[in-house]
Coordinates of N, CA and C and ligand atoms in Angstrom, one line a residue:
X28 N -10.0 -19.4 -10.2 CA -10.6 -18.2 -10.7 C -10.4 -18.1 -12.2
X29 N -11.3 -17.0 -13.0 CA -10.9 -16.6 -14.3 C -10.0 -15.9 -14.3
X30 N -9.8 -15.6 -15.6 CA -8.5 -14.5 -15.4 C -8.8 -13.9 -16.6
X31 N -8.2 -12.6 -16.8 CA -8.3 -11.7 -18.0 C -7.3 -11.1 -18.1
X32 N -6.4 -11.0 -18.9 CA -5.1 -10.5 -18.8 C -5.7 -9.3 -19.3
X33 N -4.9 -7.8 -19.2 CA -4.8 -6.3 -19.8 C -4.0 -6.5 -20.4
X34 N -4.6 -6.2 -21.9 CA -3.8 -5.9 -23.0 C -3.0 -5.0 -23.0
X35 N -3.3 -3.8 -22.3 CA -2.8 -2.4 -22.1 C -1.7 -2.4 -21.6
X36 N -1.0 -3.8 -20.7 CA 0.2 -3.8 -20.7 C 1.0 -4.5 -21.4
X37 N 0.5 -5.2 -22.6 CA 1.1 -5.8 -24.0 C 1.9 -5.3 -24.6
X38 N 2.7 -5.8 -25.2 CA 3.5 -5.1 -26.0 C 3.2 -4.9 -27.4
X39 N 2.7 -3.0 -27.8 CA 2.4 -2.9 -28.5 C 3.3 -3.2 -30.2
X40 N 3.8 -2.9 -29.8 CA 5.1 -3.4 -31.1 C 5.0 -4.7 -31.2
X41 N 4.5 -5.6 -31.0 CA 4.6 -7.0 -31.1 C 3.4 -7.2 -30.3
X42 N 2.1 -6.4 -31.0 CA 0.9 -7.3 -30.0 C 0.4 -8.9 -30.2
X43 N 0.8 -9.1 -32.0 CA 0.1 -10.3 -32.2 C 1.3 -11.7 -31.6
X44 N 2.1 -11.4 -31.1 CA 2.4 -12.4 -30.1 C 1.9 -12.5 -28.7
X45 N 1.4 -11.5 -28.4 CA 0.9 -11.4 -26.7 C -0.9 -11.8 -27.0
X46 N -1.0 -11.8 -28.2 CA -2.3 -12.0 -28.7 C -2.0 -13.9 -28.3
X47 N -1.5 -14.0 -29.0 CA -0.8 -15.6 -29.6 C -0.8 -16.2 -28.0
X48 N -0.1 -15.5 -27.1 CA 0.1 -16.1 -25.6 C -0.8 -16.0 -24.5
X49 N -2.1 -15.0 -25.1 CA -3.1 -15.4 -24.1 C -4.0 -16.6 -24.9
X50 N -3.7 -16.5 -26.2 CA -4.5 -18.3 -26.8 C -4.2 -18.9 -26.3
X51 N -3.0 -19.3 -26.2 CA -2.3 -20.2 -25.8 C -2.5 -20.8 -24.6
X52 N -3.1 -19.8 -23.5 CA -2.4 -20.2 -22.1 C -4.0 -20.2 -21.5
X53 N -4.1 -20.4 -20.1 CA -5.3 -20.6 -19.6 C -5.7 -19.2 -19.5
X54 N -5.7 -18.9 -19.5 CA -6.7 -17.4 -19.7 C -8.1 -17.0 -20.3
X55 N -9.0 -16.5 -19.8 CA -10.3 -16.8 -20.1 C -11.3 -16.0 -21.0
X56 N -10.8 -14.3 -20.8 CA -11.2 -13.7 -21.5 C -9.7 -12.1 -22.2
X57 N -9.9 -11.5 -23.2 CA -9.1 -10.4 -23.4 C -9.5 -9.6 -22.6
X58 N -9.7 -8.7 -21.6 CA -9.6 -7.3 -20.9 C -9.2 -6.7 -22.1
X59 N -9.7 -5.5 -22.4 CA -9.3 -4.7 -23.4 C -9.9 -3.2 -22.6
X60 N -8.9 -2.5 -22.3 CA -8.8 -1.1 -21.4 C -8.8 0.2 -22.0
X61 N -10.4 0.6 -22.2 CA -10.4 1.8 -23.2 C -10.5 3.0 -22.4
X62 N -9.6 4.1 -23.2 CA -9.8 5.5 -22.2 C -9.5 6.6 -23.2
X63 N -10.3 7.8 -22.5 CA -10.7 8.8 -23.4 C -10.1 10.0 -22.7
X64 N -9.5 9.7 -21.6 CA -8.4 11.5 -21.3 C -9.9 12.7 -20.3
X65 N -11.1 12.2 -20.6 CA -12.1 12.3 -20.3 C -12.3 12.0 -18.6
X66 N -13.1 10.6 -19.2 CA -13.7 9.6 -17.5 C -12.2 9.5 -16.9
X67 N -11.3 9.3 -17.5 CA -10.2 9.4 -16.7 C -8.6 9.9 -17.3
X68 N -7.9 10.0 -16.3 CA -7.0 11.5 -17.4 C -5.6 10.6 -17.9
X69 N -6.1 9.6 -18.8 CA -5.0 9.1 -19.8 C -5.7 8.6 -20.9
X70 N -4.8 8.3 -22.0 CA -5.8 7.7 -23.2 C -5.0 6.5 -23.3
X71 N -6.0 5.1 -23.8 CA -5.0 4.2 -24.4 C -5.0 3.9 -25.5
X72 N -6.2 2.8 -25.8 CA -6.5 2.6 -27.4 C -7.9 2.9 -27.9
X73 N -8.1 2.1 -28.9 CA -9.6 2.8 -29.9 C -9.9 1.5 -30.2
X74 N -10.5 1.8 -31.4 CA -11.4 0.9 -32.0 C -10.7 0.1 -33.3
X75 N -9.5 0.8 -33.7 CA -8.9 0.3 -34.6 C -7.9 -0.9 -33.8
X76 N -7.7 -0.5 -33.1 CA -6.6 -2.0 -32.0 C -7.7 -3.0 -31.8
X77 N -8.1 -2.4 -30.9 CA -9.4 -3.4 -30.6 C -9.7 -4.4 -31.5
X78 N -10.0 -3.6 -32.6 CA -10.7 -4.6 -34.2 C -9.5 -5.9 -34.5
X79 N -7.9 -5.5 -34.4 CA -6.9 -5.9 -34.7 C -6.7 -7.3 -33.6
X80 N -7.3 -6.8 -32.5 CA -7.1 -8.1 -31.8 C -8.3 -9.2 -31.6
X81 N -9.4 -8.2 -31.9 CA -10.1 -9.3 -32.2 C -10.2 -10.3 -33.3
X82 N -9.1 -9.3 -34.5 CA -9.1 -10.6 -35.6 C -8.7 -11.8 -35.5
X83 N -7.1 -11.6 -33.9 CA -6.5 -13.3 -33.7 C -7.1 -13.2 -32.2
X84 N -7.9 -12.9 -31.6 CA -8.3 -13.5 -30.3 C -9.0 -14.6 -30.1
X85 N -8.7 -15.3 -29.9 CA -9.4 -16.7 -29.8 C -10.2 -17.1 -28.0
X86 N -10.6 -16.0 -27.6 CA -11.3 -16.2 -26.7 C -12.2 -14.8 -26.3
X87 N -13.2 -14.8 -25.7 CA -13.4 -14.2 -25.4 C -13.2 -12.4 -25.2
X88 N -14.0 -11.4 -25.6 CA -13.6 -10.2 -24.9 C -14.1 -9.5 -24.1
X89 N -13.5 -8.7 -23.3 CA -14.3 -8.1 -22.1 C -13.8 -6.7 -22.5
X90 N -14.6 -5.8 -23.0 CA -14.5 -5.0 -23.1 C -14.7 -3.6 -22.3
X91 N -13.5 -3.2 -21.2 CA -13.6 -2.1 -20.1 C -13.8 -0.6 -20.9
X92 N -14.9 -0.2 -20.9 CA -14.8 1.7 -21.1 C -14.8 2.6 -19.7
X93 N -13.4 3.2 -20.1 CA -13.4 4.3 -19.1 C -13.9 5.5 -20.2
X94 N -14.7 5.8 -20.6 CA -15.0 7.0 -21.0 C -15.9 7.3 -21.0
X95 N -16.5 8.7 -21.1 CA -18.1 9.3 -20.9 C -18.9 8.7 -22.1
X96 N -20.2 8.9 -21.8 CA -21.0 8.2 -23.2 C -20.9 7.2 -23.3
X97 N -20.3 6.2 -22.7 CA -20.5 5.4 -23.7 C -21.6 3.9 -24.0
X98 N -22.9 4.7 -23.9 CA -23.7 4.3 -25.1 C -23.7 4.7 -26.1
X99 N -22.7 5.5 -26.7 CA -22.7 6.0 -28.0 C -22.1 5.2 -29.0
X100 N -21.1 3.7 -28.2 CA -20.3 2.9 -29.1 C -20.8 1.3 -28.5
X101 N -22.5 1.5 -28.4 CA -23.0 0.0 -28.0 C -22.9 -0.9 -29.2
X102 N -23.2 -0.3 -30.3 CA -23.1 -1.1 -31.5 C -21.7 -1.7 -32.2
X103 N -20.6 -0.3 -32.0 CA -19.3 -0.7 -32.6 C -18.3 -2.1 -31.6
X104 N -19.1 -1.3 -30.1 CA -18.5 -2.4 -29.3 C -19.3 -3.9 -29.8
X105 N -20.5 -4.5 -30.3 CA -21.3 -5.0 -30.4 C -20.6 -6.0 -31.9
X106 N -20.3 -4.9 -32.7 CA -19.7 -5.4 -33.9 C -17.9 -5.9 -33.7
X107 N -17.9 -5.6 -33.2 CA -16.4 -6.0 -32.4 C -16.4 -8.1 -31.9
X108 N -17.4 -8.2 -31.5 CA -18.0 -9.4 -31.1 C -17.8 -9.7 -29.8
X109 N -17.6 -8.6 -29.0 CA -17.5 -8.3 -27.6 C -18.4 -9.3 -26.6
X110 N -18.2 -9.9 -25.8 CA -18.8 -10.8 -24.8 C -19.2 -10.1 -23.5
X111 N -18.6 -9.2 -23.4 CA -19.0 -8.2 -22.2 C -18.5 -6.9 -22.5
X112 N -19.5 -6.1 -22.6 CA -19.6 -4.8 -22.6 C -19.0 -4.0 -21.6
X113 N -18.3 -3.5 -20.7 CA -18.3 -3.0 -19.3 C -18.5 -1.3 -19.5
X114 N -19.2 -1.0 -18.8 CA -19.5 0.6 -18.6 C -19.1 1.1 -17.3
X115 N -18.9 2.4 -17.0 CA -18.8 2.6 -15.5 C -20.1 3.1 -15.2
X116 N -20.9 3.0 -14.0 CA -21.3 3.6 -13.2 C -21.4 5.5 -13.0
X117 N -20.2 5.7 -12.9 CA -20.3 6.8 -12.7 C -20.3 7.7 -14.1
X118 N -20.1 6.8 -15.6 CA -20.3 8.0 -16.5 C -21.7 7.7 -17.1
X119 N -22.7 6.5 -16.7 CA -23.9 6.4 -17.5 C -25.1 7.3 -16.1
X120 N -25.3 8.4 -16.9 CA -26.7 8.7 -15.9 C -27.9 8.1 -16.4
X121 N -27.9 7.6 -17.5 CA -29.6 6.3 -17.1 C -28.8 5.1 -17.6
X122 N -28.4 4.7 -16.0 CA -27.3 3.5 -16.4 C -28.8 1.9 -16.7
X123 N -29.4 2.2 -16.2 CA -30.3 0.9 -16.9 C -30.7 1.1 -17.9
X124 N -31.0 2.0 -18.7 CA -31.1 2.2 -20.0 C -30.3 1.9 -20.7
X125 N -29.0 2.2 -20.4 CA -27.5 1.4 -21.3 C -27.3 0.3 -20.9
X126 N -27.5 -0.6 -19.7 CA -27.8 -1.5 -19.5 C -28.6 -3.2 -20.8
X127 N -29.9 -1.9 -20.3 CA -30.9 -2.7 -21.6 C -30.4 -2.6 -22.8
X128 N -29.7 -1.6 -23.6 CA -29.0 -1.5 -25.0 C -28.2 -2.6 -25.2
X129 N -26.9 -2.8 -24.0 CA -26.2 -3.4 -24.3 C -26.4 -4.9 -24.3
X130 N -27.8 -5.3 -23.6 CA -28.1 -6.5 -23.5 C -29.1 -6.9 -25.0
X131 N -30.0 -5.6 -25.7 CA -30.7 -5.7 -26.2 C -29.4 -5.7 -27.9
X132 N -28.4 -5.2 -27.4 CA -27.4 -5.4 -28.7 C -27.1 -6.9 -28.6
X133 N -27.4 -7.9 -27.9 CA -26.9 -9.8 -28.0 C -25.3 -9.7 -26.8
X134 N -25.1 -8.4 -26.3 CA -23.7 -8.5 -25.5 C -24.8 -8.7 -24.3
X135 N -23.4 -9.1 -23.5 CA -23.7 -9.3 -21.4 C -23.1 -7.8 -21.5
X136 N -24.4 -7.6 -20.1 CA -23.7 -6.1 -20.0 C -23.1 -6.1 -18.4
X137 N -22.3 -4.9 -18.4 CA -21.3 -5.5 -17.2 C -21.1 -4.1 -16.6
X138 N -21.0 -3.6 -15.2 CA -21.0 -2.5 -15.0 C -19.6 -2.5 -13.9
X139 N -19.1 -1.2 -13.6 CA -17.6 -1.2 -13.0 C -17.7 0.2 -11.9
X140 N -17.7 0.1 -11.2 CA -17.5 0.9 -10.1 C -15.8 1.3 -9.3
X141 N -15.9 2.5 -9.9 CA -14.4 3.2 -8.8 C -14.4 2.8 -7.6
X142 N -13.1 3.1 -7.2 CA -12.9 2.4 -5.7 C -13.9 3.3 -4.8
X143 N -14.0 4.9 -5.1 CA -14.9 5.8 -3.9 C -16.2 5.5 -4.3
X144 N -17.0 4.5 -5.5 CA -18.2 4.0 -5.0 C -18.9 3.1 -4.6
X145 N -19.7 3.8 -3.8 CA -19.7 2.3 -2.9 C -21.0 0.9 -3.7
X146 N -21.1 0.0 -3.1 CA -21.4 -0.9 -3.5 C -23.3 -0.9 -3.8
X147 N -23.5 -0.2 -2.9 CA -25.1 0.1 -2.7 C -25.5 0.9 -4.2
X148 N -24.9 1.8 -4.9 CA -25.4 2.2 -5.8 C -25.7 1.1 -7.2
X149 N -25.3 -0.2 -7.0 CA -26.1 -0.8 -8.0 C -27.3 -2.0 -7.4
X150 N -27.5 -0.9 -6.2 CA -28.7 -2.1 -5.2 C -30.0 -2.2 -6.4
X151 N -30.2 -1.3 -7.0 CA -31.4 -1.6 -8.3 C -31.4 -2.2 -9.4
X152 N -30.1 -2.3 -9.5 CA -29.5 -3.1 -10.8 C -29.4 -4.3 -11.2
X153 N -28.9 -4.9 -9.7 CA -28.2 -6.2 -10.2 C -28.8 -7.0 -10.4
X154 N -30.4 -6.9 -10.3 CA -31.3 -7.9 -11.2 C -30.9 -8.0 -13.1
X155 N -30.2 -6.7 -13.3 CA -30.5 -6.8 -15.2 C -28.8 -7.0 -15.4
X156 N -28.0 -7.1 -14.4 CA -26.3 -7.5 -15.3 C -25.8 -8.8 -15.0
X157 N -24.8 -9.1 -16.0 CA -24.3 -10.5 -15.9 C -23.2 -10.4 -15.4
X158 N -22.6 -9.0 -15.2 CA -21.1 -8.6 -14.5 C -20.9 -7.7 -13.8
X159 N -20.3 -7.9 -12.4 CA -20.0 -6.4 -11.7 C -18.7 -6.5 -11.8
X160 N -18.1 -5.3 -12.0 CA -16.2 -4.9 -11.7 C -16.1 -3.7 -11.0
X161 N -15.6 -4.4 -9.6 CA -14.8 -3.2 -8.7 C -13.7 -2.7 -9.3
X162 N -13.1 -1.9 -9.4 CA -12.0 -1.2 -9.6 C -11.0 -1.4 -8.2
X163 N -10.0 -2.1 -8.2 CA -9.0 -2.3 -6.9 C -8.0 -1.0 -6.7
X164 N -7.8 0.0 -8.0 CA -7.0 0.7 -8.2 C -8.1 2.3 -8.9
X165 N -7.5 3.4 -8.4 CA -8.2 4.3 -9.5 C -8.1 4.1 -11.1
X166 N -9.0 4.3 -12.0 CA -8.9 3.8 -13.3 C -8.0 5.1 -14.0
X167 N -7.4 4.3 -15.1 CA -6.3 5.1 -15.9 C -5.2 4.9 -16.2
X168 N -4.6 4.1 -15.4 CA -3.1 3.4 -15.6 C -3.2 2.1 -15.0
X169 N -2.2 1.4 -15.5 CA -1.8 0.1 -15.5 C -1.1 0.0 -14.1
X170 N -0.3 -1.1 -13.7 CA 0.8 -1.1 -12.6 C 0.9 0.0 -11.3
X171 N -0.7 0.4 -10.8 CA -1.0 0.6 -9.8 C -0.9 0.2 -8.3
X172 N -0.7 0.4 -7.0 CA -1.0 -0.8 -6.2 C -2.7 -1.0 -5.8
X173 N -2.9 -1.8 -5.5 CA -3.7 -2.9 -5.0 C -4.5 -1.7 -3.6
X174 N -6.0 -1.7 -3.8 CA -6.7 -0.6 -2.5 C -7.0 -1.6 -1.7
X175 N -6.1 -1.8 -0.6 CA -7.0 -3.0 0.4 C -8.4 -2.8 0.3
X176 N -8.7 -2.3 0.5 CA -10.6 -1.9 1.1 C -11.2 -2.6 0.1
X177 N -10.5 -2.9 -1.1 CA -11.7 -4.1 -2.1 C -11.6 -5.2 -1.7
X178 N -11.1 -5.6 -0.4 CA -11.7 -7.1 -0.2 C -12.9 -6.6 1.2
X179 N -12.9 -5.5 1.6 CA -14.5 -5.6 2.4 C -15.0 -4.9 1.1
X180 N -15.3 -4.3 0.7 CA -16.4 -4.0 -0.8 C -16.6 -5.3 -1.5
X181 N -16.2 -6.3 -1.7 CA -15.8 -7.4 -2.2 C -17.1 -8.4 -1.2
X182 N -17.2 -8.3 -0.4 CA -17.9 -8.8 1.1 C -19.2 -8.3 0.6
X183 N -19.4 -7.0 0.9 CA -20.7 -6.3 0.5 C -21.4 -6.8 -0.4
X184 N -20.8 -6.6 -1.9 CA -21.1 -6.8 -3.4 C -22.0 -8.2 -2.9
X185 N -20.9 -9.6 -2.6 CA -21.6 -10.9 -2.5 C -22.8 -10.7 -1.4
X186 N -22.7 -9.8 -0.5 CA -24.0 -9.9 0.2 C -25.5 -9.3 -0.5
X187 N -24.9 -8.0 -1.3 CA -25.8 -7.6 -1.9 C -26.3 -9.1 -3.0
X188 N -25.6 -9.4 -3.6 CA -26.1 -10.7 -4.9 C -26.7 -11.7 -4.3
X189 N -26.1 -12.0 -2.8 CA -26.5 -13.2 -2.2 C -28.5 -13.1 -2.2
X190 N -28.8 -11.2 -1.9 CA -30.1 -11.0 -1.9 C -31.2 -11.1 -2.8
X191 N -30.3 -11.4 -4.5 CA -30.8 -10.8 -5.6 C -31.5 -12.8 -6.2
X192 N -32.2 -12.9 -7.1 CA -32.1 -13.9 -7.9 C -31.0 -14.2 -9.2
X193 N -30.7 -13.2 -9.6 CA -29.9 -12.7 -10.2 C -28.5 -13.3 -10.0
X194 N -27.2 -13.6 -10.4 CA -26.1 -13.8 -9.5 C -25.0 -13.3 -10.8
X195 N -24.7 -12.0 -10.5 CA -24.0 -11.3 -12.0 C -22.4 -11.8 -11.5
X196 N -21.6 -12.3 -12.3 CA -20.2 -12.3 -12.0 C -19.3 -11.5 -11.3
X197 N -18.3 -11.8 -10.5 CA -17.6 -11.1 -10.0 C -16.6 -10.4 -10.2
X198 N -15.9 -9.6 -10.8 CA -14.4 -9.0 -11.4 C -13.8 -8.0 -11.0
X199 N -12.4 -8.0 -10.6 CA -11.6 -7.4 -10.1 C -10.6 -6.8 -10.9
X200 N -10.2 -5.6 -10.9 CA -9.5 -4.9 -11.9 C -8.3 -4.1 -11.0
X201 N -7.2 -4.4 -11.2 CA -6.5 -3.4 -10.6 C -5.3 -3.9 -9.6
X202 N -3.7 -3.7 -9.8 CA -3.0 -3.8 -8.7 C -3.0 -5.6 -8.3
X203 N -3.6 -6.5 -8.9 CA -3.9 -8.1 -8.9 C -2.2 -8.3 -9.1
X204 N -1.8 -9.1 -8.2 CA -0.7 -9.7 -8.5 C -0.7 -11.3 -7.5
X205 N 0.9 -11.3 -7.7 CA 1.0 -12.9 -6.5 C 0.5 -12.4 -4.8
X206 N 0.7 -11.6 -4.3 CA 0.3 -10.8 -2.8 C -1.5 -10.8 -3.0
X207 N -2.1 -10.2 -3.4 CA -3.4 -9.7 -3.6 C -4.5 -11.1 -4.5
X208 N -3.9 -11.6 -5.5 CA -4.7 -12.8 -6.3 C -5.3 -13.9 -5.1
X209 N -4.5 -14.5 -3.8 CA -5.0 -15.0 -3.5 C -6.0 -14.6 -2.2
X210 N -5.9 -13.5 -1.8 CA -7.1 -12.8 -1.3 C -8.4 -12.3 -2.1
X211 N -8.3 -12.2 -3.0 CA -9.4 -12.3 -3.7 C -10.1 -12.8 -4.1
X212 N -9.3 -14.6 -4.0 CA -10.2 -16.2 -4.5 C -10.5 -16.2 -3.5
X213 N -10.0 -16.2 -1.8 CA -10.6 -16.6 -0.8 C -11.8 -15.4 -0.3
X214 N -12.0 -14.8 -0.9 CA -13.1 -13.4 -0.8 C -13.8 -13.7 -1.9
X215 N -14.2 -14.4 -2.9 CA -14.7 -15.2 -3.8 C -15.0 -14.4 -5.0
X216 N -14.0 -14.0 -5.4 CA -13.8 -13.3 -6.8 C -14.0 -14.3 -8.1
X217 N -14.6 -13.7 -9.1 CA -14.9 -15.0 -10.1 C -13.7 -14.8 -10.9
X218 N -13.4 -13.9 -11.3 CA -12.4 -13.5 -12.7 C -11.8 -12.2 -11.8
X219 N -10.7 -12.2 -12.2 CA -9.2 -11.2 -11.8 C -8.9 -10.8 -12.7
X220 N -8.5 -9.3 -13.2 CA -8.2 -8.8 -14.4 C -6.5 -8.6 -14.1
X221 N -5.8 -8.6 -14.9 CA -4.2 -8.7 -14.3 C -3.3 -8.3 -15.7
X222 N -2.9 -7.1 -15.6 CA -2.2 -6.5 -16.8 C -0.7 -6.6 -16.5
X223 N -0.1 -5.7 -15.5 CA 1.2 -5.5 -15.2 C 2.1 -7.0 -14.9
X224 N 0.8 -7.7 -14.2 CA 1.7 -8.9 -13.7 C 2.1 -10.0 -14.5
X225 N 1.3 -9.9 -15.3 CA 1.1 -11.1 -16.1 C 2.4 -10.9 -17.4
X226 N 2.0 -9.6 -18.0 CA 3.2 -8.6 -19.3 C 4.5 -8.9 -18.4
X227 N 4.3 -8.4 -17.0 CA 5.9 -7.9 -16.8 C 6.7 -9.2 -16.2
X228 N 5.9 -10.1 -16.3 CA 6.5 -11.7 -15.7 C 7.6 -11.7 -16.8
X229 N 8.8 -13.1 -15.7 CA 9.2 -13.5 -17.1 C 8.6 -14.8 -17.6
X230 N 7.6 -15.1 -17.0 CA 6.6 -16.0 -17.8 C 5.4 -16.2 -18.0
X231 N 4.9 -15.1 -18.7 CA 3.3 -14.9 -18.6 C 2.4 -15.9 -18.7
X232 N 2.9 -17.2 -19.1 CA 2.0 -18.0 -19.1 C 1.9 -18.9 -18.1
X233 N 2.9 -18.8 -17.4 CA 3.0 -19.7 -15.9 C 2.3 -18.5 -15.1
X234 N 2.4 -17.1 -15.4 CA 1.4 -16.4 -14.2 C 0.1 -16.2 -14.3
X235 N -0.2 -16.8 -15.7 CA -1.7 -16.8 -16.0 C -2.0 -17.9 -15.3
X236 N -1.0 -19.4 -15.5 CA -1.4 -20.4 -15.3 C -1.8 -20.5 -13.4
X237 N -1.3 -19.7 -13.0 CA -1.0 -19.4 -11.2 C -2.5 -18.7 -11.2
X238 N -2.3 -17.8 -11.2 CA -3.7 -17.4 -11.1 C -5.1 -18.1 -11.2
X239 N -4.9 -18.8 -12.8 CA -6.4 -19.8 -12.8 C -6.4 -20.9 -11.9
X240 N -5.6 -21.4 -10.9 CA -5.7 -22.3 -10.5 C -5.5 -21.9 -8.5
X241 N -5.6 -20.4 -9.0 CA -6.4 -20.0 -7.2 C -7.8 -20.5 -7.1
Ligands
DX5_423 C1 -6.8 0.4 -15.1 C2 -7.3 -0.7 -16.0 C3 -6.7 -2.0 -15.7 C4 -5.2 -2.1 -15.8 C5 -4.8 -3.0 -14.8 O1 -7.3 1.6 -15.3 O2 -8.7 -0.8 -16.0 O3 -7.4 -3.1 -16.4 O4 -4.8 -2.5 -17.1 O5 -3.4 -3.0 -14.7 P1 -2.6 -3.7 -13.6 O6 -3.0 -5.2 -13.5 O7 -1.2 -3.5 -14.0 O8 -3.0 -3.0 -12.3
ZN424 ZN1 -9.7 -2.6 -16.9

């Protein structure tokens, strides 16, 4: 599988080493976990971190907004040099219109659905994205447990794509640890997002390395 470590459980005091250790290790893209107290009731970071890690990231970013609006930051996320945009679902009401922005800005656009939505609401979509992300946990915090019920939503999603021409990525956010990572390769998850497990290891690079090699 891919993997995406959460910055959000990095150590902020010392990020540009945790920057330094996802270069380093197999890891595929940054997860970068934005929230506005808003779409969901905690805040993390902005645009000023963000910018900071993208000056040493040497891979990829995947950029998660939990917050309302947000087509209002297609461009800053765009200037960032973001590789995947992620929006949710539930805060775009002309989510193909943000859709088209974020693809018509040079990003893959990526959309992320809460655990209580179901799978059918991006039955019109998945012709125009290059990413879907279940949410395995409610969005807002880090070190959540794991909602069983994303490995049958996980079922659906691939049945819905299996329908489409289209075949948008798979991603999992939430509660991903050693118990749950490998239920989710055998339910055919493309990329695992993994914040708590990966930070709170005492070897984050052997638990990145475990993961990419489910
Ligand atoms: C949750 C965020 C996640 C979070 C995952 O709202 O979207 O990316 O960092 O944290 P863990 O892996 O600890 O559940
Ligand atoms: Zn996330």
């Amino acid at each position: 599988m891919k993997v995406a470590p959460s910055m959000l459980s990095a150590d902020f005091a010392n990020l540009y080493a945790d920057i330094e250790m996802v270069n380093n290790s197999e890891a595929d893209y940054f997860h970068l976990d934005v929230m506005d107290g808003v779409f969901v009731p905690n805040i993390s970071f902005g645009f000023p971190v963000m910018q900071a890690i993208a000056k040493y990231a040497q891979k990829p970013l995947d950029v998660h907004l939990m917050i309302v609006n947000p087509q209002n930051y297609i461009s800053q996320v765009r200037d960032l040099g973001a590789e995947f945009m992620n929006v949710h679902q539930e805060a775009c009401t002309h989510l193909h219109r943000t859709v088209q922005a974020i693809r018509n800005a040079g990003m893959k656009a990526a959309v992320t659905l809460n655990p209580a939505t179901p799978v059918v609401m991006l039955e019109d979509i998945v012709e125009d994205v290059d990413m879907i992300l279940l949410m395995s946990v409610n969005p807002g915090f880090g070190g959540q447990t794991f909602i069983p019920n994303t490995i049958n939503k996980l079922q659906k999603l691939r049945e819905l794509i299996s329908k489409s021409n289209n075949k948008p990525l798979i991603e999992i956010d939430g509660g991903v640890n050693a118990e749950t990572a490998p239920l989710l390769a055998k339910a055919g998850a493309d990329i695992v997002v993994a914040g708590s497990y990966v930070f709170g290891s005492q070897d984050p690079t052997a638990t990145i390395s475990f993961l990419k090699n489910l």
